[in-house]
PDB file of C-alpha atoms in Angstrom:
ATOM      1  CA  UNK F   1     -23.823  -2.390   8.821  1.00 35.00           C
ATOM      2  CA  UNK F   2     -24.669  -3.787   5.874  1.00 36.00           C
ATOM      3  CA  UNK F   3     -28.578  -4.587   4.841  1.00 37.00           C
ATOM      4  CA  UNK F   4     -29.841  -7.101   2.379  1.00 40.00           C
ATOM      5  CA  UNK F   5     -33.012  -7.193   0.709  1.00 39.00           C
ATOM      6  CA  UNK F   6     -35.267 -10.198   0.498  1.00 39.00           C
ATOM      7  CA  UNK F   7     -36.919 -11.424  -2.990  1.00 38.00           C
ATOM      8  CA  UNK F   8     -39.327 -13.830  -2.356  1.00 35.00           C
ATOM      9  CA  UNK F   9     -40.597 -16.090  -5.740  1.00 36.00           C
ATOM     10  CA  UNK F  10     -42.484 -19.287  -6.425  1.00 33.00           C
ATOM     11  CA  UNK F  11     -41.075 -21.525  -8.720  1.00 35.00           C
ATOM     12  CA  UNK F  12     -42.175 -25.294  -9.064  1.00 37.00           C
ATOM     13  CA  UNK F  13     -43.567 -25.234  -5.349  1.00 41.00           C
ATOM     14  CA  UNK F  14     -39.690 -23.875  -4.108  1.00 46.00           C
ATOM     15  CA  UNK F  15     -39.446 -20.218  -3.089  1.00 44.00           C
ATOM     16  CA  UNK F  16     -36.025 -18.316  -3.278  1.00 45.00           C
ATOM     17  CA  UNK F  17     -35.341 -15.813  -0.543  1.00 45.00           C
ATOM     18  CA  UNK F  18     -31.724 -14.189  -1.379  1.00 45.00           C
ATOM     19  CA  UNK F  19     -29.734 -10.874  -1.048  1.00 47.00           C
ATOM     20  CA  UNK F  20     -28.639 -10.946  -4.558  1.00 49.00           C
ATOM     21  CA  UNK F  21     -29.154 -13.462  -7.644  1.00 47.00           C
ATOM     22  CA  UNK F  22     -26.529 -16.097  -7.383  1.00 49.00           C
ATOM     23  CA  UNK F  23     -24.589 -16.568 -10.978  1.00 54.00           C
ATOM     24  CA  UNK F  24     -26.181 -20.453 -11.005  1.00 64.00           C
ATOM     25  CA  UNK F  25     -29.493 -21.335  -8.864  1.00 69.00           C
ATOM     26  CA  UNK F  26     -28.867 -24.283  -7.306  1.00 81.00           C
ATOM     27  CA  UNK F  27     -31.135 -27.355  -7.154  1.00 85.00           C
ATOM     28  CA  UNK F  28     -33.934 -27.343  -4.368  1.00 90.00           C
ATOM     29  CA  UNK F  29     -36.945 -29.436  -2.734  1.00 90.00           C
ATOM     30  CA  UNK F  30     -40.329 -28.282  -3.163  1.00 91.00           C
ATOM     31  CA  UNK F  31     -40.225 -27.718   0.631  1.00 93.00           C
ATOM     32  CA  UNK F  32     -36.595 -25.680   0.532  1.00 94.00           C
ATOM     33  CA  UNK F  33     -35.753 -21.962  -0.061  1.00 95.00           C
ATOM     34  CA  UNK F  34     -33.020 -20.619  -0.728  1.00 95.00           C
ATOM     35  CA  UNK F  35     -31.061 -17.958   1.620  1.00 96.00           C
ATOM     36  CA  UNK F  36     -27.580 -16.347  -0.121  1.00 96.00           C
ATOM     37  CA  UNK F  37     -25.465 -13.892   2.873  1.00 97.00           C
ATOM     38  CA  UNK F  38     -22.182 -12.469   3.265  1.00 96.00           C
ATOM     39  CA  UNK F  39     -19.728 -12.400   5.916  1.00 97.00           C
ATOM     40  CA  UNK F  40     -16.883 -10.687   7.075  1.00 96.00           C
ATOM     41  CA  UNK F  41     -13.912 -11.995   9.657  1.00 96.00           C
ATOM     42  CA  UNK F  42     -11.274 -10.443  11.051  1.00 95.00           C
ATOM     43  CA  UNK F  43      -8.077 -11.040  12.386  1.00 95.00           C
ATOM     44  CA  UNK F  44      -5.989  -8.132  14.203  1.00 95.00           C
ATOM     45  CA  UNK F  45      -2.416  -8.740  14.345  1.00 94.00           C
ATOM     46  CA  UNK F  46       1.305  -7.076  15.596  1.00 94.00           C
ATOM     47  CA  UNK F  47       2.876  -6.473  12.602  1.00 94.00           C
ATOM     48  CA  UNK F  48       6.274  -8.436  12.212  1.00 94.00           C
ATOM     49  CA  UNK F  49       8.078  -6.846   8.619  1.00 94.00           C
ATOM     50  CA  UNK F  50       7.989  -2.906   8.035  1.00 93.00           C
ATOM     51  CA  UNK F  51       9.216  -2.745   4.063  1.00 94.00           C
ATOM     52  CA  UNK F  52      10.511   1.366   2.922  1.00 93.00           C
ATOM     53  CA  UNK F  53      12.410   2.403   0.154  1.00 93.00           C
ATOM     54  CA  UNK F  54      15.229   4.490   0.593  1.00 93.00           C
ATOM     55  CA  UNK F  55      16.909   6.166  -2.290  1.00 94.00           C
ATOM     56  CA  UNK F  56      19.868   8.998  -3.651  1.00 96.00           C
ATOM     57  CA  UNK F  57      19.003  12.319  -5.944  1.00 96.00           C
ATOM     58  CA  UNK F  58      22.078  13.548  -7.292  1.00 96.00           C
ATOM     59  CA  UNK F  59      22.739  15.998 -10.451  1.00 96.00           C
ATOM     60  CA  UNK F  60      25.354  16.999 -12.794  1.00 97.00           C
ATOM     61  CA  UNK F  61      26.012  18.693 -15.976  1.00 95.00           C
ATOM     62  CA  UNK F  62      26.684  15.394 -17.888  1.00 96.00           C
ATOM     63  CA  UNK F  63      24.575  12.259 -17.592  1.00 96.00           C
ATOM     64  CA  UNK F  64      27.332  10.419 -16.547  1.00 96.00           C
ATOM     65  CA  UNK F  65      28.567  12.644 -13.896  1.00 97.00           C
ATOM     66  CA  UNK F  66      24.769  12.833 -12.508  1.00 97.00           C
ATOM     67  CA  UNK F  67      25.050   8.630 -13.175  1.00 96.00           C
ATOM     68  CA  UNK F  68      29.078   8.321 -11.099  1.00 97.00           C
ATOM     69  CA  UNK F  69      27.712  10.741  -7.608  1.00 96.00           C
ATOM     70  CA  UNK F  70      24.532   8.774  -7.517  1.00 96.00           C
ATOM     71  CA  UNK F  71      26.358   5.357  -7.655  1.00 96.00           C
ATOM     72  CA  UNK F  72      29.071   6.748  -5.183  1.00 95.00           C
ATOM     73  CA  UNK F  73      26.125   7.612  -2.582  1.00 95.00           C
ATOM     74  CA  UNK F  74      24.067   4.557  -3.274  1.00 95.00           C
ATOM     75  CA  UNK F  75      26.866   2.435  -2.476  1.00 95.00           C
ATOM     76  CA  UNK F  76      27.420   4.074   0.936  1.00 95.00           C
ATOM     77  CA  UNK F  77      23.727   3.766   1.336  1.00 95.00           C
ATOM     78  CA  UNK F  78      23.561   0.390   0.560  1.00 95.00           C
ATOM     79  CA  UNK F  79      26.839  -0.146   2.758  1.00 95.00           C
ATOM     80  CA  UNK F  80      24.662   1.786   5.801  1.00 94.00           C
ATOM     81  CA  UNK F  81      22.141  -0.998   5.647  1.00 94.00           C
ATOM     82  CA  UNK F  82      24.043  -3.992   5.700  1.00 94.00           C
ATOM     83  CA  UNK F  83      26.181  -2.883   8.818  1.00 93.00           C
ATOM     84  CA  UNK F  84      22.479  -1.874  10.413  1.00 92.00           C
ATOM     85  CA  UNK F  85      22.161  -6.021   9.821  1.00 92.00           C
ATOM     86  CA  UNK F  86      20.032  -6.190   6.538  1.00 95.00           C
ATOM     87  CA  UNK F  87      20.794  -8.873   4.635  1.00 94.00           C
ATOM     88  CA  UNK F  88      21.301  -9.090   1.128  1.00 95.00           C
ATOM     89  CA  UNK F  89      17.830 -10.645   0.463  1.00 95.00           C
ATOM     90  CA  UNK F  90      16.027  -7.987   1.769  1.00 96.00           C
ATOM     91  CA  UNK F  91      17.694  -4.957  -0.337  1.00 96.00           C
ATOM     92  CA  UNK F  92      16.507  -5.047  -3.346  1.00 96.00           C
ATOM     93  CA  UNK F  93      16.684  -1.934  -6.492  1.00 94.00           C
ATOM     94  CA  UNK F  94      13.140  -0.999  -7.289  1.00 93.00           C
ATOM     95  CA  UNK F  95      13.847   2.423  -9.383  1.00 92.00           C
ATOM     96  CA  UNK F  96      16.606   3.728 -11.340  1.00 94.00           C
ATOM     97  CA  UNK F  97      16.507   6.613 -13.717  1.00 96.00           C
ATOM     98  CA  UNK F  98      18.358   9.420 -15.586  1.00 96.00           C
ATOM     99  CA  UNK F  99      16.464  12.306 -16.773  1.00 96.00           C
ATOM    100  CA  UNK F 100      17.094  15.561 -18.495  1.00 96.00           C
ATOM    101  CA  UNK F 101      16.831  18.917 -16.654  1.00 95.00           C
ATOM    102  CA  UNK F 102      15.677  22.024 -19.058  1.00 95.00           C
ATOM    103  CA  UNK F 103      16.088  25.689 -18.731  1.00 91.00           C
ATOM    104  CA  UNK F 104      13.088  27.790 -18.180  1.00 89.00           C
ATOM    105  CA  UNK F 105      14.203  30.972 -20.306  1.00 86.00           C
ATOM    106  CA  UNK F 106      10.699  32.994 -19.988  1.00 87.00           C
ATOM    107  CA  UNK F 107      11.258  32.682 -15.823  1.00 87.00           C
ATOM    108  CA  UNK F 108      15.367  33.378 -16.375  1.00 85.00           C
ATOM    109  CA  UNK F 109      14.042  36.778 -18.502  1.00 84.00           C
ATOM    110  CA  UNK F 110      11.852  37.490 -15.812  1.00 86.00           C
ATOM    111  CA  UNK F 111      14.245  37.332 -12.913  1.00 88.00           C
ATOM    112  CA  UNK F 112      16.675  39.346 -14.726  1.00 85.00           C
ATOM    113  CA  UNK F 113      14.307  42.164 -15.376  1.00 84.00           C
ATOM    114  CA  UNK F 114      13.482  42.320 -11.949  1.00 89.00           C
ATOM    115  CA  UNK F 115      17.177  42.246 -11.068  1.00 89.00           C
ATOM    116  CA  UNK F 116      17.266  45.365 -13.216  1.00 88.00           C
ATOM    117  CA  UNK F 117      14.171  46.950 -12.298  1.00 88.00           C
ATOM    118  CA  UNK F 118      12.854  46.893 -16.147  1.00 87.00           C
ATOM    119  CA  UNK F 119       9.668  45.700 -16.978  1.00 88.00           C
ATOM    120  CA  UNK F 120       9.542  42.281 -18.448  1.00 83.00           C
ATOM    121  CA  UNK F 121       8.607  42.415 -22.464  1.00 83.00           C
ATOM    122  CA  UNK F 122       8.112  39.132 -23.690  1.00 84.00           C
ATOM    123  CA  UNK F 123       9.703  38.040 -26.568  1.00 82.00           C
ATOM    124  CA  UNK F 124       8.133  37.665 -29.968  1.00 80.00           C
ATOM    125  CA  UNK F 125       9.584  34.519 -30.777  1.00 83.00           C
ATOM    126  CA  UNK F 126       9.831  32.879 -27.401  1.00 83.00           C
ATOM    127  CA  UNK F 127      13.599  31.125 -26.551  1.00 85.00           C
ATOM    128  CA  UNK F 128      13.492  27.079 -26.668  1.00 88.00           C
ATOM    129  CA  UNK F 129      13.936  25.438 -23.105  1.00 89.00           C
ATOM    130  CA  UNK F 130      17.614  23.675 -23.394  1.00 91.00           C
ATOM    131  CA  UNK F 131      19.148  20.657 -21.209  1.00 94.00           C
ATOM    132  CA  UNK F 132      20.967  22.460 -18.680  1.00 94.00           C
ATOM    133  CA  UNK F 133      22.142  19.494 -16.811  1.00 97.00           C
ATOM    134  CA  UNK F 134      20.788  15.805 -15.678  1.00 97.00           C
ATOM    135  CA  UNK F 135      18.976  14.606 -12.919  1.00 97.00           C
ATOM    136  CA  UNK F 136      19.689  10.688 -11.704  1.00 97.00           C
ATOM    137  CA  UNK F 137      17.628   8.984  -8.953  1.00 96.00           C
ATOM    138  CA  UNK F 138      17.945   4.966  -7.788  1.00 96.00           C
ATOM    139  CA  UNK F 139      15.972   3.227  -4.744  1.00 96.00           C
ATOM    140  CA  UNK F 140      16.082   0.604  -3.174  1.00 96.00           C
ATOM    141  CA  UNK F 141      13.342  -1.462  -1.572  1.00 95.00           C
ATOM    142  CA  UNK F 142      14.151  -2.416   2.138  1.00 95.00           C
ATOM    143  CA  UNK F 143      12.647  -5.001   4.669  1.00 95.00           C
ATOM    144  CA  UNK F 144      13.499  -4.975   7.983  1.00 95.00           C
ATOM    145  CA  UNK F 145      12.550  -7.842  10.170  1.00 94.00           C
ATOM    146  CA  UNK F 146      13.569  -5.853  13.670  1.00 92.00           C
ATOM    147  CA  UNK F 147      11.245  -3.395  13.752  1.00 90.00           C
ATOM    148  CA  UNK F 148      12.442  -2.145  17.036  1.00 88.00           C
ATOM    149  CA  UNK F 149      15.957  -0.952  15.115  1.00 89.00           C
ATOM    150  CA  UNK F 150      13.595   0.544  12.403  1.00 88.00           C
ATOM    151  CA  UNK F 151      13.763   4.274  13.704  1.00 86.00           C
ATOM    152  CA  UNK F 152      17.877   3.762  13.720  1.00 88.00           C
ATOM    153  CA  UNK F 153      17.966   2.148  10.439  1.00 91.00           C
ATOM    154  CA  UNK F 154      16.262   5.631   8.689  1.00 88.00           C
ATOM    155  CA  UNK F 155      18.530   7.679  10.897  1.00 89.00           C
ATOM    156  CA  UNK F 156      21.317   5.662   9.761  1.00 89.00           C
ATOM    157  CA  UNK F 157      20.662   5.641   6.107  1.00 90.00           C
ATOM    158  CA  UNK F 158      20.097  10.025   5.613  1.00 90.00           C
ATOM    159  CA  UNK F 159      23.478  10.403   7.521  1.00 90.00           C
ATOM    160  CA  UNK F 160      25.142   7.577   4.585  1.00 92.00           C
ATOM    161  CA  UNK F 161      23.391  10.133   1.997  1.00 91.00           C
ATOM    162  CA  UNK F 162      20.050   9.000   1.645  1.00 94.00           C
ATOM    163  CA  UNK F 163      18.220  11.952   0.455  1.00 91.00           C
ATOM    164  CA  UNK F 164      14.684  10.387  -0.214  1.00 91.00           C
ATOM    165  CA  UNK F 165      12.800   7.761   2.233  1.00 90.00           C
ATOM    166  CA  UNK F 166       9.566   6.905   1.650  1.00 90.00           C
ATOM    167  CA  UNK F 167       7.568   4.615   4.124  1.00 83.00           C
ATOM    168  CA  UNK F 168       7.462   2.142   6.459  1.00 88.00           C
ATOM    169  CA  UNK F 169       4.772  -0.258   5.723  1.00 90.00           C
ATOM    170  CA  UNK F 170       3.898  -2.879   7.969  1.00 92.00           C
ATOM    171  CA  UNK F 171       2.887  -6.184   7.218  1.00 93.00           C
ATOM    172  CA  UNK F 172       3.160  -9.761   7.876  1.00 94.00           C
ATOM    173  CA  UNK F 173       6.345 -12.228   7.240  1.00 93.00           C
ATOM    174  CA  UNK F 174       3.883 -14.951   6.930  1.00 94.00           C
ATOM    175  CA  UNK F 175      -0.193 -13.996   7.055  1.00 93.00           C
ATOM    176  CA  UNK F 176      -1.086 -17.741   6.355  1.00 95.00           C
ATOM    177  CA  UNK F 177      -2.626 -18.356  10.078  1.00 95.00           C
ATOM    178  CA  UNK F 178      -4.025 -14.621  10.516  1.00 95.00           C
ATOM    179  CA  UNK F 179      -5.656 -14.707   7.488  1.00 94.00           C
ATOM    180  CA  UNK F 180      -7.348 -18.246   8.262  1.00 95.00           C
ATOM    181  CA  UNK F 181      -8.465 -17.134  11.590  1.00 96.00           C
ATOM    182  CA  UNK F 182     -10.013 -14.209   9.688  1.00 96.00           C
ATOM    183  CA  UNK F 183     -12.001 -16.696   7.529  1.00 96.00           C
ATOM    184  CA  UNK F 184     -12.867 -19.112  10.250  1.00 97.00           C
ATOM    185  CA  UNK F 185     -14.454 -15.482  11.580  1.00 97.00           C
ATOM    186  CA  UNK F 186     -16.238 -14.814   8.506  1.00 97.00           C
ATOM    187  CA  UNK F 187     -17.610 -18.333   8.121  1.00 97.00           C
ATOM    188  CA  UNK F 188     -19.437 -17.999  11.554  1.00 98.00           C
ATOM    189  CA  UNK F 189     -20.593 -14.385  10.684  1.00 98.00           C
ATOM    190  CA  UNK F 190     -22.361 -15.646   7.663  1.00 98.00           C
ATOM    191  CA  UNK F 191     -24.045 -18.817   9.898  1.00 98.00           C
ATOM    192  CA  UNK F 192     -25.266 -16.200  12.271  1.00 98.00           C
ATOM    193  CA  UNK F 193     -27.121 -13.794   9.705  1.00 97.00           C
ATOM    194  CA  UNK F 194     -28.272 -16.561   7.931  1.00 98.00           C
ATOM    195  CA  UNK F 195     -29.761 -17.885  11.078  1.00 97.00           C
ATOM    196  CA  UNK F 196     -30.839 -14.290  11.509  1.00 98.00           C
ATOM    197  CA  UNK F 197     -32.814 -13.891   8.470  1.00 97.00           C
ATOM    198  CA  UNK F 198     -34.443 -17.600   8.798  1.00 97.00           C
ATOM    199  CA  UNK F 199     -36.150 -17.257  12.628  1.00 97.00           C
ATOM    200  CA  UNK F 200     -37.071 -13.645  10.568  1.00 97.00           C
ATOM    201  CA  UNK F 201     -38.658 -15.522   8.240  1.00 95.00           C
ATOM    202  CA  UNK F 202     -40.233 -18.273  10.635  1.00 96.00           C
ATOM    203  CA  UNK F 203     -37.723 -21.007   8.722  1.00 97.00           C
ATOM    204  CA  UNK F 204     -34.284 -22.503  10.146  1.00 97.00           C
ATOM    205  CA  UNK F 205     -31.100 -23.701   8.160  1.00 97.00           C
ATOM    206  CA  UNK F 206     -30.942 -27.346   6.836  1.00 95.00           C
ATOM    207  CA  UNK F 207     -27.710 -27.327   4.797  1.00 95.00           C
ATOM    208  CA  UNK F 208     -25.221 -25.407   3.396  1.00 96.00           C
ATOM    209  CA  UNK F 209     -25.085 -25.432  -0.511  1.00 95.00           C
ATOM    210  CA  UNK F 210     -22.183 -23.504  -0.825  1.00 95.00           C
ATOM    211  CA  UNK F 211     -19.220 -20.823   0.325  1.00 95.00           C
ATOM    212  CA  UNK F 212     -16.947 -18.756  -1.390  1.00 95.00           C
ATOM    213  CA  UNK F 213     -14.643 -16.502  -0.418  1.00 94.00           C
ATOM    214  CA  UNK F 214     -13.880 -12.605  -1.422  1.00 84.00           C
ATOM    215  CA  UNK F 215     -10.469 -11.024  -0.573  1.00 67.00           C
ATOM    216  CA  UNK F 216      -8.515 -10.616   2.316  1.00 61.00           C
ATOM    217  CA  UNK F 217      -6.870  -6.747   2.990  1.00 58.00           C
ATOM    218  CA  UNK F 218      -4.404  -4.890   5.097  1.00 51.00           C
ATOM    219  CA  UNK F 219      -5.350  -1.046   6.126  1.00 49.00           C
ATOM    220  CA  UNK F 220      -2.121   0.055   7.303  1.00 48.00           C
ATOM    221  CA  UNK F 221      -1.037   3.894   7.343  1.00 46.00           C
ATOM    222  CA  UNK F 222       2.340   4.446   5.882  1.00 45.00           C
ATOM    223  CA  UNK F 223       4.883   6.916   7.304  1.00 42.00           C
ATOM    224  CA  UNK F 224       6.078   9.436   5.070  1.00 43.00           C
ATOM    225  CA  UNK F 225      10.248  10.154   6.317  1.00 43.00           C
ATOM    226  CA  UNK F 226      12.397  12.206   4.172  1.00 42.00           C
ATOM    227  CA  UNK F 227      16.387  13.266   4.313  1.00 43.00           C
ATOM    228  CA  UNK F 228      18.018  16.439   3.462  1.00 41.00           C
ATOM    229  CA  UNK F 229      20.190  16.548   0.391  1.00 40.00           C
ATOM    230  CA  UNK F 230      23.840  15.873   1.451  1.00 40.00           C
ATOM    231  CA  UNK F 231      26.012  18.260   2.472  1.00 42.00           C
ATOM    232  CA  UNK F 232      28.100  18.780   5.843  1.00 38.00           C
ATOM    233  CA  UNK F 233      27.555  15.875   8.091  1.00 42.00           C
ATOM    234  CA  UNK F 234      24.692  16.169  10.651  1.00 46.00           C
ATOM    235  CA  UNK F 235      25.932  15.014  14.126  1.00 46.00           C
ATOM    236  CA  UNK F 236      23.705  12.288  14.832  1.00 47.00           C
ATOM    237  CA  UNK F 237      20.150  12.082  15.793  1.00 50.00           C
ATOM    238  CA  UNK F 238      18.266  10.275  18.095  1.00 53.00           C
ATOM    239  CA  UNK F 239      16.822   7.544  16.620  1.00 57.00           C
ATOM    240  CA  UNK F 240      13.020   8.535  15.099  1.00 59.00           C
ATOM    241  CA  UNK F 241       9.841   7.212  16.815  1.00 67.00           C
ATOM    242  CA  UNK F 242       8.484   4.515  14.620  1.00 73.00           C
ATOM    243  CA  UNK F 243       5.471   2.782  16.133  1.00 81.00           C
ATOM    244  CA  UNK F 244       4.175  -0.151  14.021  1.00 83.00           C
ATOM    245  CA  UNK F 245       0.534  -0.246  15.918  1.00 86.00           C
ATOM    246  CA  UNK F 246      -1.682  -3.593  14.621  1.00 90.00           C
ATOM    247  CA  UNK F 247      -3.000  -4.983  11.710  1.00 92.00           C
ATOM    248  CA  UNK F 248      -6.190  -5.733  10.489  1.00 93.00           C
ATOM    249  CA  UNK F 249      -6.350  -9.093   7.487  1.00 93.00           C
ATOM    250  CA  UNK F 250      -9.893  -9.608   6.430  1.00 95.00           C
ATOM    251  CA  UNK F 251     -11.870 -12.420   4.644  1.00 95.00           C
ATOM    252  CA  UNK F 252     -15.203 -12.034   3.116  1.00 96.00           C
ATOM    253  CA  UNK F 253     -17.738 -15.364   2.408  1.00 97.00           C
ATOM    254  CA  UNK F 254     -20.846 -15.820   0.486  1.00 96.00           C
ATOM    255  CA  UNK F 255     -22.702 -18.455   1.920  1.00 97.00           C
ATOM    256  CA  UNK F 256     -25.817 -20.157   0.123  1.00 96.00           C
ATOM    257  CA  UNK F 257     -28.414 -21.861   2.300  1.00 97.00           C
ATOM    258  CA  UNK F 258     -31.360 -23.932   1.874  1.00 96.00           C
ATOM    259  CA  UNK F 259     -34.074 -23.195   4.779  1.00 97.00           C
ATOM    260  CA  UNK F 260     -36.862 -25.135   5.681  1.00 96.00           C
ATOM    261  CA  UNK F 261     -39.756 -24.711   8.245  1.00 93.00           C
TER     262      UNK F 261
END
């Protein structure tokens, strides 16, 4: 619940009633005052597009052998979700990187004086950390369109040696009429507080001087999935539980009116 204060001033025989100082006053009678309200509309939808990213981890003593086991994963990956029926429109890389993995010689010391049962003395002159191998990581960015073949699709992709999935999140192919129905919604909220605050008042609405809108949003809760590193085959799953729930697309007005007795 929101609450909006009311200033009340005399100016030229017009008094202004609003819940915050518009940017421009706009003209009034002598007779007129001026009411300024928000609203808020909703629109609650099934979601029709879940969008994930799904992605390989692979390492190697050489950048390019880190580099030649990712690309020979990712291409079975990407292979995974085209026979799942993704087209090629709806695959698209989002991330791809190569970084350096260093040694940690203060922790290696360590674990090899407790190997010996010595006590750890640290070094004077403390050893430099050196590249000990690389790590390489690529994703993808995946929309699927049949959400009831979503839980099969994730299954599918860890068992082609997807070792990182992160998501879905649900949304809209096309929000166009959701999101008008939501401002429709917020158009008549603002009409009835304005209409609200003017019996309040002992006034009623005359016109409309003007609406503008705020932003529209989408609350949705993604799911966090992840696959094991590859190794041996897993026989295969049943497919995971993926429930897409509803949607919520919002619109928010400001609405001036002039009010009258």
């Amino acid at each position: 619940m929101k609450y909006l204060a009311f200033l009340i001033a005399v100016a030229g025989g017009a008094s202004v009633v609003q819940a915050q100082l518009p940017a421009a006053t706009p003209v009034l009678t002598p007779d007129e005052t001026l009411l300024v309200v928000s609203g808020e509309g909703q629109s609650r939808q099934v979601p029709d597009l879940a969008v994930f990213s799904a992605g390989v981890v692979t390492q190697g003593k050489t950048g390019g052998e880190a580099l030649a086991a990712n690309a020979t994963r990712m291409d079975e990956v990407i292979k995974a979700l085209k026979r799942a029926g993704i087209g090629d429109r709806d695959i698209q890389t989002s991330a791809l990187s190569l970084q350096p993995q260093y040694s940690n010689p203060e922790q290696e010391a360590q674990l090899r004086a407790r190997m010996a049962r010595e006590p750890y003395v640290a070094p004077v002159q403390p050893e430099a950390p050196r590249i000990i191998g690389y790590e390489a990581r690529n994703n993808v960015q995946v929309r699927v369109r049949k959400l009831g073949e979503m839980g099969r699709i994730i299954d599918t992709l860890v068992s082609a040696g997807a070792n990182q999935v992160d998501g879905p999140s649900f949304t809209l192919n096309d929000p166009k009429a959701a999101l008008d129905e939501a401002r429709v919604a917020a158009v008549k909220d603002a009409r009835a507080r304005g209409e609200l605050y003017a019996r309040a008042a002992g006034l009623r609405i005359s016109r409309t001087i003007s609406i503008s809108e705020g932003g529209g949003y989408y609350p949705v809760q993604p799911i966090m999935v992840t696959g094991r590193m590859a190794g041996a085959p897993p026989p295969p799953p049943p497919p995971s539980p993926v429930a897409p729930g509803e949607l919520t697309l919002g619109a928010t007005v400001s609405v001036q009116f002039a009010l009258t007795r």
